[in-house]
Amino acid sequence: MKKIAVKILKGFGIVLLLLMILAGGVYYKSVNYNMYDLQANKKLLTEPLSEDGYAKLAEDLVAQMTLEEKIDQMYGEKMYKAPKLGIGFLLRNRFPHVYAGENERLHIPPWVLSDGPRGARVLDKDVFSVTTFPVGMARGASWDIDLEERINEVIAIEMRANKVNYAATPCINLLRHPGWGRAQETYGEDPWHLGEFGVAAVKGIEKHNVMACPKHFALNSIENSRFVIDVDLDERTLREVYLPHFKKTIQKGKPASIMSAYNKVLGEYAANNKYLLTDILREEWGFEGFVTSDWFFGTRDGLGSVKAGLDVEMPFQQVYKYDVLEKGIEDGEITESDIDKIVKRTLGTRLKYAFSGDEDSYGHDRIETPQHVDLAREAAEKSMVLIKNENILPYGSETGQKVLVLGRLANMENTGDFGSSNSTSRNIVTPFEGIETYNKALGNQVELYDGPDEAVASNKAVDADKVIVIVGYTQLDEGEYLAGEGDMKKSAEAGKLVGKKGVGGDREDLRLLPEDEALIKAVSEKNNNVVVVYVGGSAINMNAWEDQVSGILFAWYSGMQGGNALANVLYGDVNPSGKLPFSIARNDDDYPFFNPYTFKIEYGYYHGYTLFDKKNIDVAYPFGYGLSYTTYSYDNLQVEEVSLSKEGVLKASVDLGNQGEVAGEEIVQLYIGFKNSSVDRPVKLLRAFDKVLLMPGELKTVALEVVIEDLAWYDPEIKEWKIEEMEYELFVGSSSNKENLIEASFIVK
Ligand code: BGC
């Protein structure tokens, strides 16, 4: 007996040892993989080519490839490299480099992928920290296109320094409902505003020969059922509401690539959706780059994807398998020239980047430089939205004060989701740290209480001069939903969550967590000077407590410099200038129907401000709303030509004045009204905006333009865009609320 037991134990020991050696080997491989030079091997080409030259080169290369080599261009990495992703993620909270499409025989370098909506995601061997910016939604609230371009340029530089040349960013899905878990990654609810940000992001990324990849094409606006949900909608809604931002980003930004979504659209998975990937994207919009799939569960059917126009499946070879595609060719389902077409357009695009004459050097010294960190602070400062201010902000520079900082999140390094959009700086300034540093210089005492007991918090608040409560969410409450397809299916079958909820995901309750609401309530009973700072990625319902506090500031997930930016805004060194890139409803039922656990959903024509306008529903805070420490006046709205042709450009101007004592940046918004339309149309739509800096007392005439073509509606009967001949209203002002807009009109004939 004893002998047998010893033998079994020995056996176990050996197996365990072997497993450990194997795990060690995989780990070693994962973190010490080869680094490739992104620049192409000179044997392939010595001179940069003209635009057409790359297409020709791709053609020549494809002609020299075996079918297997061609298929090797159509996926990320071999399946056996899968563990490196898991290990990189679990052990180092970072993604390893994913190399796609290397062909040593033909000297073709790989392309190397990183995520990056708020900073580089893939880090080089010796890099542990990168510049981490505020999330996309925060930047959307800045309404600052130039800033967005600068931010993305920095992200691209840091990616290049980390040996990456493909950025899975920007996320430009539309915020249809504030509960969407990945709201923080996109820019807002309005297709026009989204499109402007998409273009700016792509331009910034591509300045450094990094291939941008807007995502997720299309209709990915619910998270918890993303692998199973089918989005149904009519043609007008698709064309006028859910696609315009993609179209603009593709046509004006000209990204190298685009990523298909996980979900189904009109009954077909996006990666198999010929209507989206070929008919609309390539044939109508003229996209010339390559389409990649979303990762892991993004592809379902190899032959279907070839037919639909999906070029590369990511990150592994799951459906673009040799046997599947070879059999498809044998059976006549697809042809080898379908494969050639795919490989040519991928190679033709990516070789252009690999061979570019980019003279810049991208060493590690270009990562998290003082200038990049400053930009992260500037972005956070320009994004914060002042929602309520009853004569409390900005704080003065009094000394000898007791400043109390409260809330679970007050001293937490909390830059947003831990999923694919995560970015890791080791130098994050928390809200408390920012406020403390600022006050130390003033000679004030700052106390932190981030414990759970609201009685302790409210006792401390009794004699505090200033009380700042930091509330909101973390990656546990919202973000990418880390759960498998099986769990999503089960929940969708039940129409509600079944089993344990995954991490992150959609928010089913738009109120703050009960402990946050209880804290605000308890503290505001003891102190009249409470300012609430909200950290999160989308709208919240504030009905339960907003009347009880003196100030509310939306700080968002504000990046590595968020704490310093917060102090600068609270104390008035920076005048808040952000405005909401979404509407906040008074009642949750006013938003469109939203169910995170379902197989099917219909997206209607109206959401956000177009819905609230149409139904005449009073909102808590309108789209485009945000306060400042000064007040602005709008006068003298002028239209240069009142009567325009369909090919014309409307030129409007308005006198904008700063009536206060401090300088400020105002976001001027222009909406077009359609009350004379013969079809059902929104009351108004945003068609231009500008962020304008004014000194105290300064008056500026602000010019805004609208291309008349952008007023068209999509007629599904004849499948064409139509510009109506009629009188249009023109609204210009400080938010989408009627009361904040002045009006004029013009005619198109
Ligand atoms: C996300 C994408 C991301 C990809 C790679 C997916 O789960 O939906 O946005 O780019 O992972 O990390």
PDB file of C-alpha atoms in Angstrom, residues 236 240 605-606 614 674-683 711-717 722-724 726 728:
ATOM      1  CA  ARG A 236     -33.050  55.634 -42.303  1.00  0.00           C
ATOM      2  CA  GLU A 240     -28.789  58.967 -40.497  1.00  0.00           C
ATOM      3  CA  TYR A 605     -34.661  56.752 -35.040  1.00  0.00           C
ATOM      4  CA  TYR A 606     -34.718  58.929 -31.925  1.00  0.00           C
ATOM      5  CA  LYS A 614     -39.390  65.439 -30.359  1.00  0.00           C
ATOM      6  CA  PHE A 674     -36.361  71.063 -39.717  1.00  0.00           C
ATOM      7  CA  LYS A 675     -39.844  72.192 -38.758  1.00  0.00           C
ATOM      8  CA  ASN A 676     -40.902  72.670 -42.399  1.00  0.00           C
ATOM      9  CA  SER A 677     -39.834  69.204 -43.479  1.00  0.00           C
ATOM     10  CA  SER A 678     -42.279  67.024 -45.368  1.00  0.00           C
ATOM     11  CA  VAL A 679     -40.902  63.901 -43.677  1.00  0.00           C
ATOM     12  CA  ASP A 680     -40.463  62.998 -40.038  1.00  0.00           C
ATOM     13  CA  ARG A 681     -37.228  64.651 -38.924  1.00  0.00           C
ATOM     14  CA  PRO A 682     -35.649  65.723 -35.646  1.00  0.00           C
ATOM     15  CA  VAL A 683     -36.607  69.137 -34.297  1.00  0.00           C
ATOM     16  CA  LEU A 711     -28.717  68.627 -44.202  1.00  0.00           C
ATOM     17  CA  ALA A 712     -29.868  65.726 -46.336  1.00  0.00           C
ATOM     18  CA  TRP A 713     -32.083  62.879 -45.158  1.00  0.00           C
ATOM     19  CA  TYR A 714     -31.865  59.329 -46.479  1.00  0.00           C
ATOM     20  CA  ASP A 715     -34.773  58.210 -48.573  1.00  0.00           C
ATOM     21  CA  PRO A 716     -34.895  54.418 -48.228  1.00  0.00           C
ATOM     22  CA  GLU A 717     -37.351  54.051 -51.129  1.00  0.00           C
ATOM     23  CA  LYS A 722     -32.191  64.058 -50.431  1.00  0.00           C
ATOM     24  CA  ILE A 723     -31.846  67.722 -49.622  1.00  0.00           C
ATOM     25  CA  GLU A 724     -35.188  69.332 -49.025  1.00  0.00           C
ATOM     26  CA  MET A 726     -37.495  74.658 -47.839  1.00  0.00           C
ATOM     27  CA  TYR A 728     -34.581  75.843 -42.368  1.00  0.00           C
TER      28      TYR A 728
END
